[in-house]
mmCIF file with all atom_site columns, C-alpha atoms in Angstrom:
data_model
loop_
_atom_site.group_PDB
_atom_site.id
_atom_site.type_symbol
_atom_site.label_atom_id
_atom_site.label_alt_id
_atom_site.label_comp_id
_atom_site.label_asym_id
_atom_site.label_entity_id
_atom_site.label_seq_id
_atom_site.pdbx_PDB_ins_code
_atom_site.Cartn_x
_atom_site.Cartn_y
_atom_site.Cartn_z
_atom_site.occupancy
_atom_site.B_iso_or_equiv
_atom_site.pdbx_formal_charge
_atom_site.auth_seq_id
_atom_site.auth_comp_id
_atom_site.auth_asym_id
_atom_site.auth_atom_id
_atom_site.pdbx_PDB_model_num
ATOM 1   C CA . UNK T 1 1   ? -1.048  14.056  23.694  1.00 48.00 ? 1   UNK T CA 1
ATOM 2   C CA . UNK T 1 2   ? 1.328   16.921  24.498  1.00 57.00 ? 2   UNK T CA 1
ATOM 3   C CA . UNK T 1 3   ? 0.636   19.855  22.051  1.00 59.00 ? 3   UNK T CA 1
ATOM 4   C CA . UNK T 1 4   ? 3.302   22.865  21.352  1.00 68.00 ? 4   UNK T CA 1
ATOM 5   C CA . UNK T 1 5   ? 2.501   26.150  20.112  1.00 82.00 ? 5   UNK T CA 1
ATOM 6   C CA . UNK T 1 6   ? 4.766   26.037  17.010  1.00 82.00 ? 6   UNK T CA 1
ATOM 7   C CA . UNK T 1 7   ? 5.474   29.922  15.471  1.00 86.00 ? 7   UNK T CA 1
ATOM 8   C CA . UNK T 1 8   ? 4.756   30.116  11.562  1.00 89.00 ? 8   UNK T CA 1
ATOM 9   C CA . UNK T 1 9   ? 8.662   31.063  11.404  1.00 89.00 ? 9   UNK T CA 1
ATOM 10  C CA . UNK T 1 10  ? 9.025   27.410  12.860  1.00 87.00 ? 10  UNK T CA 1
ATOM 11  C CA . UNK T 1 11  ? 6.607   25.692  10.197  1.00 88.00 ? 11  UNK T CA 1
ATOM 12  C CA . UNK T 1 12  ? 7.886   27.520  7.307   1.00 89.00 ? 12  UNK T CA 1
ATOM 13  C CA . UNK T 1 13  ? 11.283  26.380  7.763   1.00 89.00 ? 13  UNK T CA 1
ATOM 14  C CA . UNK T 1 14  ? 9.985   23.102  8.697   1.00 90.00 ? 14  UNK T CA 1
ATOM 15  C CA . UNK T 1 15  ? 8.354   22.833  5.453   1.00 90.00 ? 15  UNK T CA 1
ATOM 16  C CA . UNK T 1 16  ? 11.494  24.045  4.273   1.00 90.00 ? 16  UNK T CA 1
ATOM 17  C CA . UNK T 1 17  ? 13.202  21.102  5.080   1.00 87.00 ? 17  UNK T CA 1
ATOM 18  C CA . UNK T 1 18  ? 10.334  18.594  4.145   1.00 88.00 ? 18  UNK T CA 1
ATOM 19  C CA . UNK T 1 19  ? 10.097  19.962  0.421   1.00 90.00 ? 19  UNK T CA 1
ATOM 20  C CA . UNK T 1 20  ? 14.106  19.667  0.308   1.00 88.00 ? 20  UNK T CA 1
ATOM 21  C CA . UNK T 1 21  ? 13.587  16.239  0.402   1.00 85.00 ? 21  UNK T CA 1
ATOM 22  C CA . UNK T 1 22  ? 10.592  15.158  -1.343  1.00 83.00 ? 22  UNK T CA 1
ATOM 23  C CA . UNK T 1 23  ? 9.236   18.174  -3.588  1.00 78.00 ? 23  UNK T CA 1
ATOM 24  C CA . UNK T 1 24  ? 8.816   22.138  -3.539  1.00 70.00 ? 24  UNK T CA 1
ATOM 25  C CA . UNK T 1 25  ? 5.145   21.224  -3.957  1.00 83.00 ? 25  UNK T CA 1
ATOM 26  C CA . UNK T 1 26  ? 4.194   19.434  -1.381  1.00 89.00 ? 26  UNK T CA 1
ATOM 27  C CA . UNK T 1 27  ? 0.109   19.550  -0.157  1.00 90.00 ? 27  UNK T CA 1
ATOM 28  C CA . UNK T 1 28  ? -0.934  19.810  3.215   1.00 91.00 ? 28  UNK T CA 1
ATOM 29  C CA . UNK T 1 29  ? -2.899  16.427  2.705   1.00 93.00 ? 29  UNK T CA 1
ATOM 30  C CA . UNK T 1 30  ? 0.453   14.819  1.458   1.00 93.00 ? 30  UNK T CA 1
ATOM 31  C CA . UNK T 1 31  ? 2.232   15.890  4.738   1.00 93.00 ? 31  UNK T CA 1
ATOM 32  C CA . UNK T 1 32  ? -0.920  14.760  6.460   1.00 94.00 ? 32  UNK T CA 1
ATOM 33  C CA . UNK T 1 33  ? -0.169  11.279  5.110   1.00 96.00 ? 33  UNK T CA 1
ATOM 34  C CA . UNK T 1 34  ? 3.426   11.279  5.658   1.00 95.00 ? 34  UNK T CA 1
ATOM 35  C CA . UNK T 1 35  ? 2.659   11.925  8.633   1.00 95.00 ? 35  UNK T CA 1
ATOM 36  C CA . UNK T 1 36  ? 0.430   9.038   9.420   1.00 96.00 ? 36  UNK T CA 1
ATOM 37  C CA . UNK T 1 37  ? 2.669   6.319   7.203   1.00 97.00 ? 37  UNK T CA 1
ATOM 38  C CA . UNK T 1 38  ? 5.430   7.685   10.201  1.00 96.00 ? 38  UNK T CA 1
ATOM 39  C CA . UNK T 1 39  ? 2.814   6.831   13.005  1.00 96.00 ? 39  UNK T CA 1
ATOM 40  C CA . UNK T 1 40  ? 2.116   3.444   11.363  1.00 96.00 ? 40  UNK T CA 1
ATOM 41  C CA . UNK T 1 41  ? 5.604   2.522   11.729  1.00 94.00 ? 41  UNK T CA 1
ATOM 42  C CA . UNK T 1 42  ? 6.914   -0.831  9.730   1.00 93.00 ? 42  UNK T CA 1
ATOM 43  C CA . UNK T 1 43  ? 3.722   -2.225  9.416   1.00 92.00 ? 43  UNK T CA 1
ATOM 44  C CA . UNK T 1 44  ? 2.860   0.415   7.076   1.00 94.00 ? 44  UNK T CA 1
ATOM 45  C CA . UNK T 1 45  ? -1.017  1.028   6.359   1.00 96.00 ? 45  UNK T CA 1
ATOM 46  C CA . UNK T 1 46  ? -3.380  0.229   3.414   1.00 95.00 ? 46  UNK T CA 1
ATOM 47  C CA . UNK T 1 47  ? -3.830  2.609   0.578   1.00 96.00 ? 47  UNK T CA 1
ATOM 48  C CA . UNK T 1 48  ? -7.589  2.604   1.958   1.00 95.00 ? 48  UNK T CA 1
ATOM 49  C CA . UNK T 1 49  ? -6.646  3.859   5.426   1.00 96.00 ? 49  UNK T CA 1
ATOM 50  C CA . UNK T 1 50  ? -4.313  6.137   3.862   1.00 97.00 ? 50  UNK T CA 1
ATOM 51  C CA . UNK T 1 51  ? -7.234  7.621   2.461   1.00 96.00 ? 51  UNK T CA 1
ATOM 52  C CA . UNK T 1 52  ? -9.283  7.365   4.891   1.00 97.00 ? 52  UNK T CA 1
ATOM 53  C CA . UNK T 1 53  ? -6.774  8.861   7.265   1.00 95.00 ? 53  UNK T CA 1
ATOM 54  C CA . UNK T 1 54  ? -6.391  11.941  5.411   1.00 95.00 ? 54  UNK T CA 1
ATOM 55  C CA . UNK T 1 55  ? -9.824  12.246  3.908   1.00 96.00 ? 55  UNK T CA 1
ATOM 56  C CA . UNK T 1 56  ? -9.522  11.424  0.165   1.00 96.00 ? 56  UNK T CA 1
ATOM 57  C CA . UNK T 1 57  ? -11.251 8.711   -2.104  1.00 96.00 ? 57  UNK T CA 1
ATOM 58  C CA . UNK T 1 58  ? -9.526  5.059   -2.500  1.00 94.00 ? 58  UNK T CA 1
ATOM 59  C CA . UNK T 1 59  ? -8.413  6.449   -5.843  1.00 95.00 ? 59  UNK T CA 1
ATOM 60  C CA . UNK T 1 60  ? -6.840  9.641   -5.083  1.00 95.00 ? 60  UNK T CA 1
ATOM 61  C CA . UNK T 1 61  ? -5.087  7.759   -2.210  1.00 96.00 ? 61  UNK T CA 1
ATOM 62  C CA . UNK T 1 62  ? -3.608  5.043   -4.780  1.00 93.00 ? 62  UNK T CA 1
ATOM 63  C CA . UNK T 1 63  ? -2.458  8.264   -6.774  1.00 90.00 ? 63  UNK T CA 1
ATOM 64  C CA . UNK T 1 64  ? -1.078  9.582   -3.813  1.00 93.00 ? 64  UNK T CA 1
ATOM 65  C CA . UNK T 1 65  ? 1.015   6.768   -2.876  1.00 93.00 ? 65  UNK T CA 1
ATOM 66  C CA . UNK T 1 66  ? 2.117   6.437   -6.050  1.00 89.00 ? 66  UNK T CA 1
ATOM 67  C CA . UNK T 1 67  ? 3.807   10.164  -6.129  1.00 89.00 ? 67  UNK T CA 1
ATOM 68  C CA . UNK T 1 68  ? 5.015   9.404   -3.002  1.00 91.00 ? 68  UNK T CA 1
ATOM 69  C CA . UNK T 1 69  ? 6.910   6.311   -4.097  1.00 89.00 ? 69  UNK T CA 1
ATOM 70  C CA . UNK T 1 70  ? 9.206   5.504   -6.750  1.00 83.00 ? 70  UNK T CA 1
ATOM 71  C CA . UNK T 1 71  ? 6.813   4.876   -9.799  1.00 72.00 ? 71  UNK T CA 1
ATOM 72  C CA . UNK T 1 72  ? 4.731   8.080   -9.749  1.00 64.00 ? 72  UNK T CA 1
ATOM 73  C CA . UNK T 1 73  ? 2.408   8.805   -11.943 1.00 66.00 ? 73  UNK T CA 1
ATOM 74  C CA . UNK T 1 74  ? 2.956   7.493   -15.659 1.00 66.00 ? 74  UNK T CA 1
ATOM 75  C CA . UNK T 1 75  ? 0.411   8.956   -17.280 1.00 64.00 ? 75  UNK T CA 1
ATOM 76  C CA . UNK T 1 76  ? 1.546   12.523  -16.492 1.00 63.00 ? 76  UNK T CA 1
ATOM 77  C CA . UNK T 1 77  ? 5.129   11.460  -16.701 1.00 65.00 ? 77  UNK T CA 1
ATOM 78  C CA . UNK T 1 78  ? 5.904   12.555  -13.111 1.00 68.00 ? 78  UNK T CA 1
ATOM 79  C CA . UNK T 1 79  ? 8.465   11.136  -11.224 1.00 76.00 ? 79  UNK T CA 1
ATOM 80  C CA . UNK T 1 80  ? 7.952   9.672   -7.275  1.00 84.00 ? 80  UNK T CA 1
ATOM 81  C CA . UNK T 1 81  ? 9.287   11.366  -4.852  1.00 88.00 ? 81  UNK T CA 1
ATOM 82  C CA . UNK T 1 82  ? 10.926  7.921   -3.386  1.00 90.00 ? 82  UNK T CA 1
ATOM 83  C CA . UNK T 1 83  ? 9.572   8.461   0.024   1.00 93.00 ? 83  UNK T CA 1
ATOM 84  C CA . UNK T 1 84  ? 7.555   5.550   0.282   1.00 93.00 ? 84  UNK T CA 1
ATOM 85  C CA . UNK T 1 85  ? 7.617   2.202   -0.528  1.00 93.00 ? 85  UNK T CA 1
ATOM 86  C CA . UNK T 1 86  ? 4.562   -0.139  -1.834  1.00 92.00 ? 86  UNK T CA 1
ATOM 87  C CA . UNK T 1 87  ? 4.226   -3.640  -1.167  1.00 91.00 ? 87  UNK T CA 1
ATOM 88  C CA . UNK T 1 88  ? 2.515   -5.948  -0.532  1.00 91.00 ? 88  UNK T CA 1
ATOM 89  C CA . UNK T 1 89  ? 1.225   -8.275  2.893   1.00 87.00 ? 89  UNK T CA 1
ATOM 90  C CA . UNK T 1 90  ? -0.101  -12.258 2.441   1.00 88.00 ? 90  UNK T CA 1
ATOM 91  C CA . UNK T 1 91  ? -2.008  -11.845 5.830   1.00 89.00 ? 91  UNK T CA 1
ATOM 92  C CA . UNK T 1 92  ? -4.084  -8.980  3.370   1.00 87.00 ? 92  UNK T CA 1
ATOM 93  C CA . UNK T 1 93  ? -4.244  -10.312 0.334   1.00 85.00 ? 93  UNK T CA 1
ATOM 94  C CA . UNK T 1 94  ? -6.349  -7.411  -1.151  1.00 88.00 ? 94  UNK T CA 1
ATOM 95  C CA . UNK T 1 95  ? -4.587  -4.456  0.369   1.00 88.00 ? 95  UNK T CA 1
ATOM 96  C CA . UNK T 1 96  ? -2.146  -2.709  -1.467  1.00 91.00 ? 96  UNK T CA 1
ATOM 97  C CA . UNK T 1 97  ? 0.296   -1.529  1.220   1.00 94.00 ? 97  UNK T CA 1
ATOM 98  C CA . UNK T 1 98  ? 2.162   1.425   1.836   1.00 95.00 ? 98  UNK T CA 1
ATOM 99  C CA . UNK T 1 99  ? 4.860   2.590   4.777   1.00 95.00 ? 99  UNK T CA 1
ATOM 100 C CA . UNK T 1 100 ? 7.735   5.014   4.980   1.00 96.00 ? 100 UNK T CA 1
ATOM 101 C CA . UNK T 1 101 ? 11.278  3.644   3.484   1.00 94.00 ? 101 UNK T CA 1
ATOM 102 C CA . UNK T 1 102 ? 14.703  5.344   5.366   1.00 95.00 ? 102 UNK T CA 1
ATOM 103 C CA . UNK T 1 103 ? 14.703  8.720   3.078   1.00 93.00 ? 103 UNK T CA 1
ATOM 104 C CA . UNK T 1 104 ? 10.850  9.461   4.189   1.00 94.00 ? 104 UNK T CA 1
ATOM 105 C CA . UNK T 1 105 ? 11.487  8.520   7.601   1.00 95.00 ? 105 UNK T CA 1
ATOM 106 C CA . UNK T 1 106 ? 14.582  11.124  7.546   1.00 94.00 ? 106 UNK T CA 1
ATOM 107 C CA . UNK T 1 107 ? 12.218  13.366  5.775   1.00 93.00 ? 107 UNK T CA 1
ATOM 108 C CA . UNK T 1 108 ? 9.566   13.152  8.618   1.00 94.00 ? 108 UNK T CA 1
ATOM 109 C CA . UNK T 1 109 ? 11.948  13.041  11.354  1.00 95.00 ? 109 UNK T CA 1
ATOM 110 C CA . UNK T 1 110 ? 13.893  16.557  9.910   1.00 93.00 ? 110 UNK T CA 1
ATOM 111 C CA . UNK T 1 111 ? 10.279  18.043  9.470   1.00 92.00 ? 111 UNK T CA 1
ATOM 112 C CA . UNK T 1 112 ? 9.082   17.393  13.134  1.00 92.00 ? 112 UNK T CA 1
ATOM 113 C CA . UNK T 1 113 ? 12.529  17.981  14.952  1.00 91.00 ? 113 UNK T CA 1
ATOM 114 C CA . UNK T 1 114 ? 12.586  21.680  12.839  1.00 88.00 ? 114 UNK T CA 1
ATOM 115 C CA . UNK T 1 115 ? 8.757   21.897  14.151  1.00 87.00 ? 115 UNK T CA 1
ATOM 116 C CA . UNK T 1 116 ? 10.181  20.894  18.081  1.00 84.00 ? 116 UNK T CA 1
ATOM 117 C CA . UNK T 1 117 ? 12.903  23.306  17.838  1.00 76.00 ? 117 UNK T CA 1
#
């Protein structure tokens, strides 16, 4: 895997342009998941190896996904961010899925182009 130096001029506007479109307070382990949801691609992942992918509990992942989609979190009467969408796949019954809809791929996409740039 190639690796760039990237400045902290670069990441800050990159971040910039992430929290533009999602949220001004955006967590490093949230962009950590965004990140991987991109890298699964269509298929999506499980809110297990969503968790597991950024180092967080089954629960806090299920939260996470949950700010990241539409619904958010009711409880604290927060929004989504609409970033991600949660569904569902027969072939894993159990697994509650998660992948990327076309306003967090953008969102990705701006992020790492600003980060290439």
């Amino acid at each position: 895997m190639k690796t760039t130096k990237v400045t902290p001029k670069q990441f800050i506007q990159a971040l910039s342009v992430l929290r533009s479109q999602t949220r001004s307070n955006i967590e490093a382990n949230q962009i950590t998941a965004l990140m991987r949801l991109r890298e699964a691609g269509e298929g999506g992942l499980s809110v297990g190896e969503v968790g597991d992918a950024v180092g967080i509990t089954h629960v806090s992942a299920s939260r996470m996904v949950r700010v990241l989609g539409c619904h958010g979190l009711k409880a604290n009467k927060e929004s989504g961010w609409g970033v991600v969408e949660i569904y569902y796949d027969h072939t894993r019954p159990r697994a509650t899925m998660a992948r990327l809809n076309k306003k967090g791929i953008k969102a990705v996409d701006d992020f790492l182009e600003m980060l290439s740039n």
